[in-house]
mmCIF file with all atom_site columns, C-alpha atoms in Angstrom:
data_model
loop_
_atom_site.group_PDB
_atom_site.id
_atom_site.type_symbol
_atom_site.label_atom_id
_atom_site.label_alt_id
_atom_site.label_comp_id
_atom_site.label_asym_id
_atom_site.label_entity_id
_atom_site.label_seq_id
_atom_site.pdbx_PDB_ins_code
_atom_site.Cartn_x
_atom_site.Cartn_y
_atom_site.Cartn_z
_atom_site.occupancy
_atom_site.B_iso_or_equiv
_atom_site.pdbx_formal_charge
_atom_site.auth_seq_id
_atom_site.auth_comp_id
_atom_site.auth_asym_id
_atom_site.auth_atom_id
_atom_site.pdbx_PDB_model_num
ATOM 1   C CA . UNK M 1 1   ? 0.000  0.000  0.000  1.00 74.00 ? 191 UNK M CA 1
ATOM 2   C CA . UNK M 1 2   ? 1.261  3.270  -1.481 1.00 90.00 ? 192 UNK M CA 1
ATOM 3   C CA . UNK M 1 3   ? 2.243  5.819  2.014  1.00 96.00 ? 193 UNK M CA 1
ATOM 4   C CA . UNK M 1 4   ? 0.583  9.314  1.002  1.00 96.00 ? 194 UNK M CA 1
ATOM 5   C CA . UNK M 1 5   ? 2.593  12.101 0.910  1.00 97.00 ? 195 UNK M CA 1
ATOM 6   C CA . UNK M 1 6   ? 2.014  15.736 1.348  1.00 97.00 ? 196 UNK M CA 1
ATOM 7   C CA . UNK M 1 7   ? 4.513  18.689 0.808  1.00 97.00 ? 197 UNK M CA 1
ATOM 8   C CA . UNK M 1 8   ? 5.178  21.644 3.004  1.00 96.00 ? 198 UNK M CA 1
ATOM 9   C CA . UNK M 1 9   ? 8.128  24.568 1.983  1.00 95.00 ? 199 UNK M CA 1
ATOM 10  C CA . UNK M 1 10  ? 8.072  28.008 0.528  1.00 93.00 ? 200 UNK M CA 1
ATOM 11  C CA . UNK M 1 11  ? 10.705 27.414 -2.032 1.00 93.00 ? 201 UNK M CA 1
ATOM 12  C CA . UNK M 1 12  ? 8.960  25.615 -5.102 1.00 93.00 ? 202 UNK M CA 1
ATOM 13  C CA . UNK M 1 13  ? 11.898 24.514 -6.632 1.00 95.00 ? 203 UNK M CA 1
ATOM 14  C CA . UNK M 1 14  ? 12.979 22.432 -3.588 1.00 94.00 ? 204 UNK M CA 1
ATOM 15  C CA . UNK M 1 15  ? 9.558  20.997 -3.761 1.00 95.00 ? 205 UNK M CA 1
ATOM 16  C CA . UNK M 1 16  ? 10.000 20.098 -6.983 1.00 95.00 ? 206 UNK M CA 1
ATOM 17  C CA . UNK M 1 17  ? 13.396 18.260 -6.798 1.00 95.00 ? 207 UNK M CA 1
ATOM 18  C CA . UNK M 1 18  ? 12.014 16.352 -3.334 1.00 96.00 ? 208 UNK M CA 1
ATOM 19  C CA . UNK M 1 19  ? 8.736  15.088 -5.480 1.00 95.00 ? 209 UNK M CA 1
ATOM 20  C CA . UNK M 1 20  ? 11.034 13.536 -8.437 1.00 95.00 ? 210 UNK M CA 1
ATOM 21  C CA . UNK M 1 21  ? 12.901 12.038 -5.472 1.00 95.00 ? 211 UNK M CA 1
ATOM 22  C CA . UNK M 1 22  ? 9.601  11.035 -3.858 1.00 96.00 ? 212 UNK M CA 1
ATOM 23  C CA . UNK M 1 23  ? 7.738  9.473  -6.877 1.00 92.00 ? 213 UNK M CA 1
ATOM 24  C CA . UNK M 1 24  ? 10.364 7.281  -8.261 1.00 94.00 ? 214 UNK M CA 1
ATOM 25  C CA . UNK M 1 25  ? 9.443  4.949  -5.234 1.00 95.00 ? 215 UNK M CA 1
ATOM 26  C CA . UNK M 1 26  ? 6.833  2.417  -5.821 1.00 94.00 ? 216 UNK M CA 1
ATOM 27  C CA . UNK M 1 27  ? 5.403  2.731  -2.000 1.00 95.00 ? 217 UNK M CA 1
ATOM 28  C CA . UNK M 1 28  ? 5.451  6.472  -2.450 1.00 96.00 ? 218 UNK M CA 1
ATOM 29  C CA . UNK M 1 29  ? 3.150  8.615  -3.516 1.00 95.00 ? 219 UNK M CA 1
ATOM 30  C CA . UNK M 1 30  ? 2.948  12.815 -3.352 1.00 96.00 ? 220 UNK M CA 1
ATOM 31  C CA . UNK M 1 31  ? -0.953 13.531 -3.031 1.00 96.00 ? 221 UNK M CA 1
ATOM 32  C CA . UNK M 1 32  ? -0.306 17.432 -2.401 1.00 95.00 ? 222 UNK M CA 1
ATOM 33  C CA . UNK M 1 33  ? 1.360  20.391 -1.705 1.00 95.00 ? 223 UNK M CA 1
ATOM 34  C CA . UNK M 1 34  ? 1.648  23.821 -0.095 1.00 94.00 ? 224 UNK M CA 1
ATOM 35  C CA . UNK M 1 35  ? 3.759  26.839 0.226  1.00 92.00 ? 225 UNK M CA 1
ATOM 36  C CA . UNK M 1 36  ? 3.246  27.865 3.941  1.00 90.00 ? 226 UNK M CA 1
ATOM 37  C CA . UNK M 1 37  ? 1.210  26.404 7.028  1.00 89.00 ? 227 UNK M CA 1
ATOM 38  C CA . UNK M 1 38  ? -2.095 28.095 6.032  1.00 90.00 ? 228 UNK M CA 1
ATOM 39  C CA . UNK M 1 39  ? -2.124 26.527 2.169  1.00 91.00 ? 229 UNK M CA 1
ATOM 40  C CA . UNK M 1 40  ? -1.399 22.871 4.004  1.00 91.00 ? 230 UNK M CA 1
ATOM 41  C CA . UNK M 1 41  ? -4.168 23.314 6.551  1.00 90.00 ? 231 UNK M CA 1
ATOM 42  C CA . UNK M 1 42  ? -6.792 24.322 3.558  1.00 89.00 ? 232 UNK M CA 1
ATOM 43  C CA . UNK M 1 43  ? -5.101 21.333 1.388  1.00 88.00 ? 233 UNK M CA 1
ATOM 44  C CA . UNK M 1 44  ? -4.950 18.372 4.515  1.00 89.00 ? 234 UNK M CA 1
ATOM 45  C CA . UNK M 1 45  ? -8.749 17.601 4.235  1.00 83.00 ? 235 UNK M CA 1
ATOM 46  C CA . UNK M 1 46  ? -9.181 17.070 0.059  1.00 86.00 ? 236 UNK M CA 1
ATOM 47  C CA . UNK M 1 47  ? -5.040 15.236 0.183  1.00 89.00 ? 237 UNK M CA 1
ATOM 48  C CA . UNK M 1 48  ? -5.247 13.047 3.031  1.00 91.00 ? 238 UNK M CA 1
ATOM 49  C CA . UNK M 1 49  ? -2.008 12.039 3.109  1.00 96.00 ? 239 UNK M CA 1
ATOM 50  C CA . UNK M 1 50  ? -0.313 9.787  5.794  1.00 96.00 ? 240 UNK M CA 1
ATOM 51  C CA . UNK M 1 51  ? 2.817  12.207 6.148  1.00 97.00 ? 241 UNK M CA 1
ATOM 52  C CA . UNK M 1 52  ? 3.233  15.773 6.113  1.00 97.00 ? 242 UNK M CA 1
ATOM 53  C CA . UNK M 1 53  ? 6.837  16.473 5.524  1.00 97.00 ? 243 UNK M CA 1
ATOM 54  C CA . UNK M 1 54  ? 7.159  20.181 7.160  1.00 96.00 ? 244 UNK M CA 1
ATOM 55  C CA . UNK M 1 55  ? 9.205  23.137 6.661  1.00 94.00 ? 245 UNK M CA 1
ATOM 56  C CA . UNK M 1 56  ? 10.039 25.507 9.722  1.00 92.00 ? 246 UNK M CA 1
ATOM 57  C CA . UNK M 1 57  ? 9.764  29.039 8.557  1.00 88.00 ? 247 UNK M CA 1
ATOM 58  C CA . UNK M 1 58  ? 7.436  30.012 6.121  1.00 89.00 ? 248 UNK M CA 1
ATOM 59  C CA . UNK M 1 59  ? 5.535  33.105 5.439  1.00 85.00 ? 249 UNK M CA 1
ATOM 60  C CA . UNK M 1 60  ? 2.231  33.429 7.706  1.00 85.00 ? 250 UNK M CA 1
ATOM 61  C CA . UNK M 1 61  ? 1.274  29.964 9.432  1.00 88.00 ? 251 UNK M CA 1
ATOM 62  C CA . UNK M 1 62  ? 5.160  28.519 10.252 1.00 90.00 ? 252 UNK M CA 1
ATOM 63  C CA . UNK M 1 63  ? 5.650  24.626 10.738 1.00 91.00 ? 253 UNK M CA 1
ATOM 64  C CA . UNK M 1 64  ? 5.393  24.965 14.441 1.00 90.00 ? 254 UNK M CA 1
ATOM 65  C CA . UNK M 1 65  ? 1.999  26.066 13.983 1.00 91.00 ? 255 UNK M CA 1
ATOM 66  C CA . UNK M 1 66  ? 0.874  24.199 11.390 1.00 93.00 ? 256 UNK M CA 1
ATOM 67  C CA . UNK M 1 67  ? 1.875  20.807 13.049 1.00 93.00 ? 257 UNK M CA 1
ATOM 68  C CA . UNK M 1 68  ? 0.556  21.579 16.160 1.00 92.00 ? 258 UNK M CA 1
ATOM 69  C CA . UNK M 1 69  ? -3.289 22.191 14.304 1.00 92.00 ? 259 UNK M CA 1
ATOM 70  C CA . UNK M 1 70  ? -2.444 19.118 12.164 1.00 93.00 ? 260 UNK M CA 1
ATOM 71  C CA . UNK M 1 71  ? -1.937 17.098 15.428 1.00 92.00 ? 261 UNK M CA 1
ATOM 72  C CA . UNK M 1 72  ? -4.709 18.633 17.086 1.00 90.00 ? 262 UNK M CA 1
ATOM 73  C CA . UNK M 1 73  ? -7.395 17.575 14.398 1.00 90.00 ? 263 UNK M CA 1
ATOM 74  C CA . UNK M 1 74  ? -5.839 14.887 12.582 1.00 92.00 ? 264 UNK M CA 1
ATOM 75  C CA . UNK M 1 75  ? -3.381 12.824 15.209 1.00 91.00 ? 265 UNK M CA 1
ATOM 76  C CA . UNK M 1 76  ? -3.219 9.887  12.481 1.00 93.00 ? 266 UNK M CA 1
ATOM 77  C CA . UNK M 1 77  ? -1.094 12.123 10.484 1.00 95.00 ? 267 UNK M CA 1
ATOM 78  C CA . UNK M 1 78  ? 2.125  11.632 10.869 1.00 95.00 ? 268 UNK M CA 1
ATOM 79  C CA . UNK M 1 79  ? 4.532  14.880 10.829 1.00 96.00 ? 269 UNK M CA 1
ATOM 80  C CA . UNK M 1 80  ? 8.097  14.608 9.861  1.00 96.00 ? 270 UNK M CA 1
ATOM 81  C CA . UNK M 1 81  ? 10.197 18.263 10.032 1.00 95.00 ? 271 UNK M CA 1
ATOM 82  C CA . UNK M 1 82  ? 12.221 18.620 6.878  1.00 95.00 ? 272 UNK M CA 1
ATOM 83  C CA . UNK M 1 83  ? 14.355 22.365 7.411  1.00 92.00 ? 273 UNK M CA 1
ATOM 84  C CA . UNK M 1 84  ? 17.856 23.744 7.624  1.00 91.00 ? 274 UNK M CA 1
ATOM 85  C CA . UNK M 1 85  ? 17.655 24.644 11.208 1.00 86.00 ? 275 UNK M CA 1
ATOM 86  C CA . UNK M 1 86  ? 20.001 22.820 13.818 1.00 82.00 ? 276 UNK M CA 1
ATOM 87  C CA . UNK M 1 87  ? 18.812 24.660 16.795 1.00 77.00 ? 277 UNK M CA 1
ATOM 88  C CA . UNK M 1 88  ? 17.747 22.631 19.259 1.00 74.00 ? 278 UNK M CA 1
ATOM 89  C CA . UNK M 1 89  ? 14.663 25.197 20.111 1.00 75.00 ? 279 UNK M CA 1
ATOM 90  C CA . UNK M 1 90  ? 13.047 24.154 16.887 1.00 81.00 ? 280 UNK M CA 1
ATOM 91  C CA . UNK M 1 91  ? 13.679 20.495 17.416 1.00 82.00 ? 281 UNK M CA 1
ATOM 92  C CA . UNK M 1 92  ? 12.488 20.548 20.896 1.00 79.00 ? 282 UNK M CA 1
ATOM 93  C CA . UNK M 1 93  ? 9.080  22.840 19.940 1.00 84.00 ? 283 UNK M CA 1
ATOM 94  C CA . UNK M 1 94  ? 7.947  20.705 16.962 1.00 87.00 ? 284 UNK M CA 1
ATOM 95  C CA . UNK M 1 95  ? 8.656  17.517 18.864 1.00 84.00 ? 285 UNK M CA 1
ATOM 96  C CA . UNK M 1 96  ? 6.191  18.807 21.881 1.00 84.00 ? 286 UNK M CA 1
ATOM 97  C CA . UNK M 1 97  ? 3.707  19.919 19.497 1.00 89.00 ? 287 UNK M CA 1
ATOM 98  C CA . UNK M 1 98  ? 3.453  16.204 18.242 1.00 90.00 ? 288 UNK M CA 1
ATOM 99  C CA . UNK M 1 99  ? 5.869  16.448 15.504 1.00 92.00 ? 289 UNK M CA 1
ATOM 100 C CA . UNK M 1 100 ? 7.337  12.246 14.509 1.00 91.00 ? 290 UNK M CA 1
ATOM 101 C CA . UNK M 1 101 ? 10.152 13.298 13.110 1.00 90.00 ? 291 UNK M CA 1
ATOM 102 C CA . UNK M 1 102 ? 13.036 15.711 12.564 1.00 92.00 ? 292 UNK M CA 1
ATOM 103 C CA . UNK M 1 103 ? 15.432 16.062 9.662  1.00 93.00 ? 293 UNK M CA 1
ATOM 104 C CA . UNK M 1 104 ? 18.164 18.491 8.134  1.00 92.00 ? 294 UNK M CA 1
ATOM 105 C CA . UNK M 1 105 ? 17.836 19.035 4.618  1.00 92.00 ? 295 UNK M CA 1
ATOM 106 C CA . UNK M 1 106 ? 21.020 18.294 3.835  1.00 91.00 ? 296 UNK M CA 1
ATOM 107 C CA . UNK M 1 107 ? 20.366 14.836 4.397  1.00 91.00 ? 297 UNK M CA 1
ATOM 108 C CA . UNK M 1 108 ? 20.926 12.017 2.293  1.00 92.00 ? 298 UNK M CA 1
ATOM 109 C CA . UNK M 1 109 ? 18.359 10.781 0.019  1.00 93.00 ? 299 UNK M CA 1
ATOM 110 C CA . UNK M 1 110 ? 18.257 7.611  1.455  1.00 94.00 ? 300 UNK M CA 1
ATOM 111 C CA . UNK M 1 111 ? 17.825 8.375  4.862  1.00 93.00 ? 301 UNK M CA 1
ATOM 112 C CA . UNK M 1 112 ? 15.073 10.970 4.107  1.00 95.00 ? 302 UNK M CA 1
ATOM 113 C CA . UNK M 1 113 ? 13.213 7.747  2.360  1.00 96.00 ? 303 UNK M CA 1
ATOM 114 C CA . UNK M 1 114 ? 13.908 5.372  5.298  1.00 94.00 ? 304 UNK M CA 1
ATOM 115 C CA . UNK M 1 115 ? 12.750 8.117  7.350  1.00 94.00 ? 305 UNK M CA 1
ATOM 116 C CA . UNK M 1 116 ? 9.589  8.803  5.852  1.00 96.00 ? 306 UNK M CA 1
ATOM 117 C CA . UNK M 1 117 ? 8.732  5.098  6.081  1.00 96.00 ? 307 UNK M CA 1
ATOM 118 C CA . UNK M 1 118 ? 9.376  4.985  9.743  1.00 92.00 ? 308 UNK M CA 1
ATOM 119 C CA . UNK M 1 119 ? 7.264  7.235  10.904 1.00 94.00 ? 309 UNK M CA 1
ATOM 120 C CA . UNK M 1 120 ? 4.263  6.344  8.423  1.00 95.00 ? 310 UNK M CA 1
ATOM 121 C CA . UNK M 1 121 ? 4.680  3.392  11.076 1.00 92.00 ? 311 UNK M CA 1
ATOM 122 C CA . UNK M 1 122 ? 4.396  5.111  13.837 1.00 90.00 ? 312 UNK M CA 1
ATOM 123 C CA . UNK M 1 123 ? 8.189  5.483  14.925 1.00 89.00 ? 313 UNK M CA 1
ATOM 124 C CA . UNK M 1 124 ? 10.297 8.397  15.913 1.00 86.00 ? 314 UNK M CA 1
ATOM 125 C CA . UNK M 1 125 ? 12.998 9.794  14.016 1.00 88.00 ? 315 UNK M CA 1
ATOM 126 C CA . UNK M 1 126 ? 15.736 12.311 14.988 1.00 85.00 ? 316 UNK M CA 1
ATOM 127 C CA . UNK M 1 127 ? 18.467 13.754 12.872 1.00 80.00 ? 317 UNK M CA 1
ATOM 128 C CA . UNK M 1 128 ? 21.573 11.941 14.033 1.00 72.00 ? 318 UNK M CA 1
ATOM 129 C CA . UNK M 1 129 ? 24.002 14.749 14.798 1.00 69.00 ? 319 UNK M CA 1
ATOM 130 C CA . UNK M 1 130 ? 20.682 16.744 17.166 1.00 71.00 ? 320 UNK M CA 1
ATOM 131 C CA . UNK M 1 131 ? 20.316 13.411 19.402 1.00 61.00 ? 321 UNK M CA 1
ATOM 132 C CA . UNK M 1 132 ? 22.494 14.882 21.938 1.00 58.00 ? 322 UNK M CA 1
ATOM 133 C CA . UNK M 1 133 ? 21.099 18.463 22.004 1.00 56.00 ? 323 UNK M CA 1
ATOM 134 C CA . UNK M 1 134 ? 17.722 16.801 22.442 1.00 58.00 ? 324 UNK M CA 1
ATOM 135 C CA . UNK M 1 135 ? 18.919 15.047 25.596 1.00 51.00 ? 325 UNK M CA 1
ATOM 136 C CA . UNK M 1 136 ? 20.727 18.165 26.530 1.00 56.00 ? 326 UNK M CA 1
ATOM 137 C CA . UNK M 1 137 ? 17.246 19.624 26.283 1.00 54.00 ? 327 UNK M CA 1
ATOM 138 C CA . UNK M 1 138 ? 15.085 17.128 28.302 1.00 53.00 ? 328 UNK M CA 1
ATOM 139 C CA . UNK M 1 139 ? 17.976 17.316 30.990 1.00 53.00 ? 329 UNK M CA 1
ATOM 140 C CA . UNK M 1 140 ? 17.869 21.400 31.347 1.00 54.00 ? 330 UNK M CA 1
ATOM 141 C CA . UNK M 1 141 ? 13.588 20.900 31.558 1.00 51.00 ? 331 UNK M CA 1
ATOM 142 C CA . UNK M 1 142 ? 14.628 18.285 34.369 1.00 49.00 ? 332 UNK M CA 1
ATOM 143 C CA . UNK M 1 143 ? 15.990 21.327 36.166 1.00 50.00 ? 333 UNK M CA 1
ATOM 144 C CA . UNK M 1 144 ? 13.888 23.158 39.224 1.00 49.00 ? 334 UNK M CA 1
ATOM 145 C CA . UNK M 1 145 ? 11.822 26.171 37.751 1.00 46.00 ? 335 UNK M CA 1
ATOM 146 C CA . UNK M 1 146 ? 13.978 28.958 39.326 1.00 44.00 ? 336 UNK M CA 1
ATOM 147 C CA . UNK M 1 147 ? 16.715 27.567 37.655 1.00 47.00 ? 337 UNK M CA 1
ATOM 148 C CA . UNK M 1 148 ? 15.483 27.648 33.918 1.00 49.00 ? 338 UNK M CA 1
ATOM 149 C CA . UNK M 1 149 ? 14.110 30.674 33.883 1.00 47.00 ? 339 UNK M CA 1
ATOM 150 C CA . UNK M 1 150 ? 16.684 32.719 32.702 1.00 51.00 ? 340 UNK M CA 1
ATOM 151 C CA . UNK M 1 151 ? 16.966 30.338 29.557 1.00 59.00 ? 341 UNK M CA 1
ATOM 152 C CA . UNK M 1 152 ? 13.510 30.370 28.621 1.00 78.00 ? 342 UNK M CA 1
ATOM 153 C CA . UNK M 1 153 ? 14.048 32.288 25.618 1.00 84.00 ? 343 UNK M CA 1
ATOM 154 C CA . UNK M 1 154 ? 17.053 31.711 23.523 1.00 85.00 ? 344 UNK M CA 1
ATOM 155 C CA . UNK M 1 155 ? 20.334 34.564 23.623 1.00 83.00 ? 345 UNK M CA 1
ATOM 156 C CA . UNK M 1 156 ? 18.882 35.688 20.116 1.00 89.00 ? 346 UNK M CA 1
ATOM 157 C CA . UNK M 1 157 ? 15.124 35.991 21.627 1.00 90.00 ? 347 UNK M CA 1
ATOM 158 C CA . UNK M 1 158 ? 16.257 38.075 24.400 1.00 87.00 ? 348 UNK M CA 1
ATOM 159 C CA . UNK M 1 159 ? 18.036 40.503 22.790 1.00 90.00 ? 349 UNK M CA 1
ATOM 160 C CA . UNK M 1 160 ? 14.848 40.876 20.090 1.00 92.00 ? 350 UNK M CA 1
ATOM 161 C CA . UNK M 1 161 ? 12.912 40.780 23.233 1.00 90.00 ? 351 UNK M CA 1
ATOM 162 C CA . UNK M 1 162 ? 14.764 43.918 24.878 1.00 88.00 ? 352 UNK M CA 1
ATOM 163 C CA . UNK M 1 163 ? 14.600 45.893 21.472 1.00 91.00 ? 353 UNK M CA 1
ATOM 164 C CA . UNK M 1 164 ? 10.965 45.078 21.889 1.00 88.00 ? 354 UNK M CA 1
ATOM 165 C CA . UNK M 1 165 ? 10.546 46.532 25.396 1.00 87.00 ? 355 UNK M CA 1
ATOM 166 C CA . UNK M 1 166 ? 13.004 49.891 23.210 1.00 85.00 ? 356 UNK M CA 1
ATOM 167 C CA . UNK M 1 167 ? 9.169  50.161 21.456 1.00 84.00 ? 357 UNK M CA 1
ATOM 168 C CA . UNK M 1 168 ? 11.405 49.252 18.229 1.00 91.00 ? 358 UNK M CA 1
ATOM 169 C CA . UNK M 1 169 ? 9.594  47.373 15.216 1.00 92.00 ? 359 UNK M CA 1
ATOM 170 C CA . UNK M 1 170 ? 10.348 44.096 13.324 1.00 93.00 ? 360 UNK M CA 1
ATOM 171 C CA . UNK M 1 171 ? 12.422 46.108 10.625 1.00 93.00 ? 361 UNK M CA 1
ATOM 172 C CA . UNK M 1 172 ? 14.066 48.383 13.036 1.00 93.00 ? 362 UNK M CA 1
ATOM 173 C CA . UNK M 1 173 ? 15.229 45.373 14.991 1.00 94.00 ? 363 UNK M CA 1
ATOM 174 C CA . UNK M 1 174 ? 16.423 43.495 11.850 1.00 93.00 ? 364 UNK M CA 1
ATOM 175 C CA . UNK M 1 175 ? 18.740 46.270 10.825 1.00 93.00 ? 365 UNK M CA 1
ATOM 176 C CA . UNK M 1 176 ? 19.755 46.237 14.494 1.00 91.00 ? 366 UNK M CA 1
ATOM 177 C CA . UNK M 1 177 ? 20.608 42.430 14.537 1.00 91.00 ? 367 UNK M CA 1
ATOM 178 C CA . UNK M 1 178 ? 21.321 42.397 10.699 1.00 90.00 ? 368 UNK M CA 1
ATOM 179 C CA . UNK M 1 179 ? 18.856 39.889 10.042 1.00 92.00 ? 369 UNK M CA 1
ATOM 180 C CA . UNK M 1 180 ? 15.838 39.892 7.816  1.00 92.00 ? 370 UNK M CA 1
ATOM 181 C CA . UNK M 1 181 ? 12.706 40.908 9.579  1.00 91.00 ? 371 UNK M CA 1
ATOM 182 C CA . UNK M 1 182 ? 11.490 37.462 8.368  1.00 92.00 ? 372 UNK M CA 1
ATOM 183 C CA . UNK M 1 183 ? 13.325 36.344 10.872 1.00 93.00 ? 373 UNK M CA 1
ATOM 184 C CA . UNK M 1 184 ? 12.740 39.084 13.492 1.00 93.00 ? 374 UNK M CA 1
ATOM 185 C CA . UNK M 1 185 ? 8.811  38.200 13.088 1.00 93.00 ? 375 UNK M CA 1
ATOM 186 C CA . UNK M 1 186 ? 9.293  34.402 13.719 1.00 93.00 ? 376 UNK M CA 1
ATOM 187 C CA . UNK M 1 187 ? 11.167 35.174 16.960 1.00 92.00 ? 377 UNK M CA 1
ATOM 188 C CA . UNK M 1 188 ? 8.522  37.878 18.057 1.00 93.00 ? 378 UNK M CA 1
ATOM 189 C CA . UNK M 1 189 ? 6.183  34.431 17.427 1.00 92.00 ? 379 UNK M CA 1
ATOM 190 C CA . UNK M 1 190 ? 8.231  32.259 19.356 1.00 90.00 ? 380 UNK M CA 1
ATOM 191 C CA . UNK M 1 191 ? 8.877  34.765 22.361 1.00 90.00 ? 381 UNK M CA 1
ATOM 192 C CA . UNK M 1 192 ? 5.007  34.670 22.369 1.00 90.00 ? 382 UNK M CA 1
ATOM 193 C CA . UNK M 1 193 ? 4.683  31.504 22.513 1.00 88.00 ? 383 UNK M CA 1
ATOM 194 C CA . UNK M 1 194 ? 7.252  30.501 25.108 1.00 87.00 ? 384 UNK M CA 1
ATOM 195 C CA . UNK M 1 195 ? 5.407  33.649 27.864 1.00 87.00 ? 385 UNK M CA 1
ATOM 196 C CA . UNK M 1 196 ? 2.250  32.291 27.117 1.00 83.00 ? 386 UNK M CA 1
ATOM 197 C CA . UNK M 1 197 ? 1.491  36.076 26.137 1.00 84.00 ? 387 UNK M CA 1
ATOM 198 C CA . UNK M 1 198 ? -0.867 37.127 23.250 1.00 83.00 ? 388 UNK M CA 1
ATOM 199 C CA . UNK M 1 199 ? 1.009  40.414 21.953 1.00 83.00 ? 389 UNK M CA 1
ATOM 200 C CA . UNK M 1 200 ? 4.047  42.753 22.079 1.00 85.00 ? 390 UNK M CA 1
ATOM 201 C CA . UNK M 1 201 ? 3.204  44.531 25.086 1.00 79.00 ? 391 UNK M CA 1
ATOM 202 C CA . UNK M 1 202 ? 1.945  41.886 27.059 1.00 81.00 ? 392 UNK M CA 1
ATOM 203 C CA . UNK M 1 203 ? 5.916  39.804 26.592 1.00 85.00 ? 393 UNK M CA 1
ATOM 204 C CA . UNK M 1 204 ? 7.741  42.823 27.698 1.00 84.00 ? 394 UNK M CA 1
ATOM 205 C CA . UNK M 1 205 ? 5.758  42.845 31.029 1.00 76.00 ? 395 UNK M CA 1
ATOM 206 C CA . UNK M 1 206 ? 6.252  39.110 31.538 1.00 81.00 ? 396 UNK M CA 1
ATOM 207 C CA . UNK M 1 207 ? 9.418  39.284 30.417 1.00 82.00 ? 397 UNK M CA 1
ATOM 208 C CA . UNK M 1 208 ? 10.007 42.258 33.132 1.00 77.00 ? 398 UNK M CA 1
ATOM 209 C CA . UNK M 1 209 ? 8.575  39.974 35.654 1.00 75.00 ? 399 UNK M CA 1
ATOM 210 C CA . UNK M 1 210 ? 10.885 37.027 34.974 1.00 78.00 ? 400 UNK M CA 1
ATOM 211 C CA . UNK M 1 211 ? 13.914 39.573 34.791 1.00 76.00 ? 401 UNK M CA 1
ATOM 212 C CA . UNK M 1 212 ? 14.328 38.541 30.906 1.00 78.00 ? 402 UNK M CA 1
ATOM 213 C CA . UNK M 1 213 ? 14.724 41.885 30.101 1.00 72.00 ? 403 UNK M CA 1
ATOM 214 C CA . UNK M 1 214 ? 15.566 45.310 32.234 1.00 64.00 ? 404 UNK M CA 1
ATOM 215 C CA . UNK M 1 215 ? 13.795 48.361 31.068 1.00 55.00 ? 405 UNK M CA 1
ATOM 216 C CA . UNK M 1 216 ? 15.041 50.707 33.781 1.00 52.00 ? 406 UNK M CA 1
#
């Protein structure tokens, strides 16, 4: 029986290339795809498919996002991360939103296939070379809750955090870090996330109150 296959990036042409890939196995088959989170949640219902292989950052609806709705509504699904990003942040996020699997893109082909198989089974799968930064992860979560706080948010997320509490926006903090504002937006989105907060204002205060950030 053919394992259904949906694709999830913002750059066509690596779709593309990962399809021909794809399709020239016979238990294979690509039954969609989508350029962001939001296309893949309108696309999931009339496609399917039996894995989503996910992208991280994407315009609008990111992976994190988008797996934790596809896990949320369709738990069957299986979700394996397909990105660039060896932070262990990402790995650690998608894996607690109910993510299966986690791969670099620079992978080889044949591990990317074996992988895709294993967790249409229902198995696990972690790029070798993050297993340790996962453990390192589980262990610092092991820690007492005074002691993690100051690494609740990444070095990177703190210092777009106190630009934040500056009043400065995404593109003003970009040209600050020298980074696009792309990628000043997804950390603004993950800083949310992390404080349990619902907007700008509300992640300086809590970030005030767990001494993240000093405005004075």
């Amino acid at each position: 029986m053919s394992i259904k296959l949906m694709l999830v990036d913002d750059h066509r042409l690596f779709r593309e290339g990962l399809r021909r890939i794809l399709e020239m196995e016979n238990d294979l088959s690509v039954v969609g795809e989508a350029g962001d989170g939001g296309e893949a949640l309108t696309c999931l219902h009339g496609c399917n498919p039996d894995v989503v292989i996910m992208d991280i950052n994407m315009p609008g609806i990111n992976g994190v996002e988008a797996t934790r709705y596809i896990k949320s509504k369709h738990p069957t699904v299986a979700v394996l991360v397909l990105t660039i990003h060896e932070d262990p942040e990402y790995l650690f996020e998608v894996l607690k939103v109910g993510a299966s699997g986690y791969l670099l893109k620079d992978v080889e082909p044949s591990k990317l296939l074996d992988a895709i198989r294993q967790v249409a089974s229902g198995k696990s799968v972690v790029h070798p070379g993050l297993t340790s930064k996962l453990i390192t992860e589980f262990n610092r979560l092991s820690q007492p809750v005074e002691q993690q706080t100051q690494s609740i948010l990444s070095d990177r997320e703190q210092e777009v955090l106190h630009m934040m509490a500056k009043g400065l926006n995404n593109r003003e903090i970009g040209e600050q870090l020298y980074i696009s504002e792309k990628t000043v937006k997804n950390h603004v989105s993950s800083i949310l996330r992390k404080l349990d907060v619902n907007d700008r204002t509300q992640a300086v205060v809590q970030g005030v109150k767990l001494k993240l950030v000093d405005i004075s």
